[in-house]
Amino acid sequence: MTNINELLQGFHRFRLKNFEPNRELFNQLAMKGQTPRTLLIGCSDSRVDPAILTDSAPGALFVIRNVANLIPPCETGGRYHGTSAAVEYAVCNLEVDNIIVLGHSRCGG
């Protein structure tokens, strides 16, 4: 997809093909919140989509994506730690059972 019209058309297709048939699941996720059992740390590469690769239903994965699926070391001192915060949230709040680091070939990171 290269322009905004293609993105909008894709969103409309998603609503018809994915949202409508699974409306109850999406409503349940919205009302009760998420309870994923797996934290998946993957690359931001546009060629690799963890949910598609694992054929996971909405709500099944808590996904962190960044360049080269790296987790920077946690440091003190007032720095921003978005990735570390997401890992901590998944482990401490969501209480995930599994942590998967998903790498791929020809990564540019």
PDB file of C-alpha atoms in Angstrom:
ATOM      1  CA  MET A   1       0.000   0.000   0.000  1.00  0.00           C
ATOM      2  CA  THR A   2       1.457   3.289  -1.009  1.00  0.00           C
ATOM      3  CA  ASN A   3      -1.133   5.980  -0.437  1.00  0.00           C
ATOM      4  CA  ILE A   4      -3.822   6.976   2.023  1.00  0.00           C
ATOM      5  CA  ASN A   5      -6.677   5.762  -0.206  1.00  0.00           C
ATOM      6  CA  GLU A   6      -5.197   2.254  -0.313  1.00  0.00           C
ATOM      7  CA  LEU A   7      -4.844   2.303   3.478  1.00  0.00           C
ATOM      8  CA  LEU A   8      -8.480   3.359   3.877  1.00  0.00           C
ATOM      9  CA  GLN A   9      -9.643   0.671   1.448  1.00  0.00           C
ATOM     10  CA  GLY A  10      -7.619  -1.879   3.416  1.00  0.00           C
ATOM     11  CA  PHE A  11      -9.282  -0.740   6.637  1.00  0.00           C
ATOM     12  CA  HIS A  12     -12.726  -1.178   5.068  1.00  0.00           C
ATOM     13  CA  ARG A  13     -11.768  -4.682   3.897  1.00  0.00           C
ATOM     14  CA  PHE A  14     -10.552  -5.482   7.413  1.00  0.00           C
ATOM     15  CA  ARG A  15     -13.891  -4.418   8.864  1.00  0.00           C
ATOM     16  CA  LEU A  16     -15.782  -6.667   6.443  1.00  0.00           C
ATOM     17  CA  LYS A  17     -13.474  -9.705   6.483  1.00  0.00           C
ATOM     18  CA  ASN A  18     -12.118  -9.646  10.038  1.00  0.00           C
ATOM     19  CA  PHE A  19     -14.040  -7.361  12.354  1.00  0.00           C
ATOM     20  CA  GLU A  20     -17.629  -8.229  11.454  1.00  0.00           C
ATOM     21  CA  PRO A  21     -17.178 -12.027  11.648  1.00  0.00           C
ATOM     22  CA  ASN A  22     -15.350 -11.597  14.983  1.00  0.00           C
ATOM     23  CA  ARG A  23     -17.354  -8.727  16.439  1.00  0.00           C
ATOM     24  CA  GLU A  24     -18.006 -10.602  19.704  1.00  0.00           C
ATOM     25  CA  LEU A  25     -14.281 -11.264  20.232  1.00  0.00           C
ATOM     26  CA  PHE A  26     -13.366  -7.621  19.569  1.00  0.00           C
ATOM     27  CA  ASN A  27     -16.124  -6.407  21.910  1.00  0.00           C
ATOM     28  CA  GLN A  28     -14.938  -8.796  24.617  1.00  0.00           C
ATOM     29  CA  LEU A  29     -11.344  -7.573  24.224  1.00  0.00           C
ATOM     30  CA  ALA A  30     -12.539  -3.971  24.426  1.00  0.00           C
ATOM     31  CA  MET A  31     -14.666  -4.572  27.524  1.00  0.00           C
ATOM     32  CA  LYS A  32     -12.523  -7.037  29.496  1.00  0.00           C
ATOM     33  CA  GLY A  33      -9.055  -6.041  28.324  1.00  0.00           C
ATOM     34  CA  GLN A  34      -6.263  -8.176  26.998  1.00  0.00           C
ATOM     35  CA  THR A  35      -4.937 -11.406  28.463  1.00  0.00           C
ATOM     36  CA  PRO A  36      -2.210 -12.533  26.069  1.00  0.00           C
ATOM     37  CA  ARG A  37      -0.129 -15.494  27.191  1.00  0.00           C
ATOM     38  CA  THR A  38       2.844 -14.620  24.977  1.00  0.00           C
ATOM     39  CA  LEU A  39       5.125 -11.606  24.668  1.00  0.00           C
ATOM     40  CA  LEU A  40       6.624 -11.569  21.185  1.00  0.00           C
ATOM     41  CA  ILE A  41       9.578  -9.276  20.521  1.00  0.00           C
ATOM     42  CA  GLY A  42       9.984  -8.761  16.809  1.00  0.00           C
ATOM     43  CA  CYS A  43      11.557  -6.537  14.224  1.00  0.00           C
ATOM     44  CA  SER A  44       9.888  -3.400  12.878  1.00  0.00           C
ATOM     45  CA  ASP A  45      10.635  -4.615   9.349  1.00  0.00           C
ATOM     46  CA  SER A  46       7.524  -4.160   7.211  1.00  0.00           C
ATOM     47  CA  ARG A  47       8.007  -7.608   5.671  1.00  0.00           C
ATOM     48  CA  VAL A  48       7.518  -9.440   8.977  1.00  0.00           C
ATOM     49  CA  ASP A  49       4.165  -9.321  10.806  1.00  0.00           C
ATOM     50  CA  PRO A  50       4.138 -11.495  13.952  1.00  0.00           C
ATOM     51  CA  ALA A  51       0.355 -11.959  14.058  1.00  0.00           C
ATOM     52  CA  ILE A  52       0.253 -13.108  10.436  1.00  0.00           C
ATOM     53  CA  LEU A  53       3.328 -15.338  10.794  1.00  0.00           C
ATOM     54  CA  THR A  54       1.870 -17.103  13.837  1.00  0.00           C
ATOM     55  CA  ASP A  55      -1.760 -17.006  12.654  1.00  0.00           C
ATOM     56  CA  SER A  56      -2.678 -15.562  16.046  1.00  0.00           C
ATOM     57  CA  ALA A  57      -6.098 -14.239  16.952  1.00  0.00           C
ATOM     58  CA  PRO A  58      -6.505 -10.668  18.211  1.00  0.00           C
ATOM     59  CA  GLY A  59      -5.512 -10.529  21.873  1.00  0.00           C
ATOM     60  CA  ALA A  60      -3.282 -13.618  21.741  1.00  0.00           C
ATOM     61  CA  LEU A  61       0.073 -11.810  21.503  1.00  0.00           C
ATOM     62  CA  PHE A  62       1.537  -8.806  23.275  1.00  0.00           C
ATOM     63  CA  VAL A  63       3.944  -7.517  20.624  1.00  0.00           C
ATOM     64  CA  ILE A  64       6.961  -5.243  20.887  1.00  0.00           C
ATOM     65  CA  ARG A  65       8.490  -4.276  17.552  1.00  0.00           C
ATOM     66  CA  ASN A  66      11.699  -2.344  17.083  1.00  0.00           C
ATOM     67  CA  VAL A  67      14.692  -2.310  14.770  1.00  0.00           C
ATOM     68  CA  ALA A  68      16.422  -5.714  14.784  1.00  0.00           C
ATOM     69  CA  ASN A  69      14.182  -6.926  17.656  1.00  0.00           C
ATOM     70  CA  LEU A  70      16.680  -5.550  20.189  1.00  0.00           C
ATOM     71  CA  ILE A  71      15.954  -4.848  23.840  1.00  0.00           C
ATOM     72  CA  PRO A  72      18.227  -2.065  25.113  1.00  0.00           C
ATOM     73  CA  PRO A  73      19.630  -2.517  28.620  1.00  0.00           C
ATOM     74  CA  CYS A  74      17.506  -1.006  31.365  1.00  0.00           C
ATOM     75  CA  GLU A  75      19.313   1.981  32.859  1.00  0.00           C
ATOM     76  CA  THR A  76      18.533   4.371  35.664  1.00  0.00           C
ATOM     77  CA  GLY A  77      18.928   8.100  35.352  1.00  0.00           C
ATOM     78  CA  GLY A  78      15.743   9.495  33.886  1.00  0.00           C
ATOM     79  CA  ARG A  79      16.091   8.126  30.380  1.00  0.00           C
ATOM     80  CA  TYR A  80      13.100   7.004  28.378  1.00  0.00           C
ATOM     81  CA  HIS A  81      12.728   3.239  28.316  1.00  0.00           C
ATOM     82  CA  GLY A  82       9.730   2.378  26.164  1.00  0.00           C
ATOM     83  CA  THR A  83      10.922  -1.105  25.302  1.00  0.00           C
ATOM     84  CA  SER A  84      11.896  -1.952  28.874  1.00  0.00           C
ATOM     85  CA  ALA A  85       8.568  -0.584  30.090  1.00  0.00           C
ATOM     86  CA  ALA A  86       6.682  -2.780  27.622  1.00  0.00           C
ATOM     87  CA  VAL A  87       8.612  -5.888  28.726  1.00  0.00           C
ATOM     88  CA  GLU A  88       7.969  -5.071  32.383  1.00  0.00           C
ATOM     89  CA  TYR A  89       4.259  -4.496  31.689  1.00  0.00           C
ATOM     90  CA  ALA A  90       3.945  -7.827  29.873  1.00  0.00           C
ATOM     91  CA  VAL A  91       5.717  -9.761  32.624  1.00  0.00           C
ATOM     92  CA  CYS A  92       4.425  -7.991  35.744  1.00  0.00           C
ATOM     93  CA  ASN A  93       0.936  -6.869  34.730  1.00  0.00           C
ATOM     94  CA  LEU A  94      -0.152  -9.248  31.993  1.00  0.00           C
ATOM     95  CA  GLU A  95       1.786 -12.138  33.555  1.00  0.00           C
ATOM     96  CA  VAL A  96       2.672 -13.692  30.195  1.00  0.00           C
ATOM     97  CA  ASP A  97       3.829 -17.303  30.238  1.00  0.00           C
ATOM     98  CA  ASN A  98       6.097 -17.116  27.180  1.00  0.00           C
ATOM     99  CA  ILE A  99       8.620 -14.651  25.785  1.00  0.00           C
ATOM    100  CA  ILE A 100       9.625 -15.141  22.165  1.00  0.00           C
ATOM    101  CA  VAL A 101      12.294 -13.158  20.312  1.00  0.00           C
ATOM    102  CA  LEU A 102      11.482 -13.455  16.624  1.00  0.00           C
ATOM    103  CA  GLY A 103      14.373 -12.810  14.265  1.00  0.00           C
ATOM    104  CA  HIS A 104      14.376 -13.084  10.489  1.00  0.00           C
ATOM    105  CA  SER A 105      16.750 -13.289   7.569  1.00  0.00           C
ATOM    106  CA  ARG A 106      18.001 -10.249   5.683  1.00  0.00           C
ATOM    107  CA  CYS A 107      17.239  -7.932   8.576  1.00  0.00           C
ATOM    108  CA  GLY A 108      18.458  -4.416   7.885  1.00  0.00           C
ATOM    109  CA  GLY A 109      18.893  -3.539  11.582  1.00  0.00           C
TER     110      GLY A 109
END
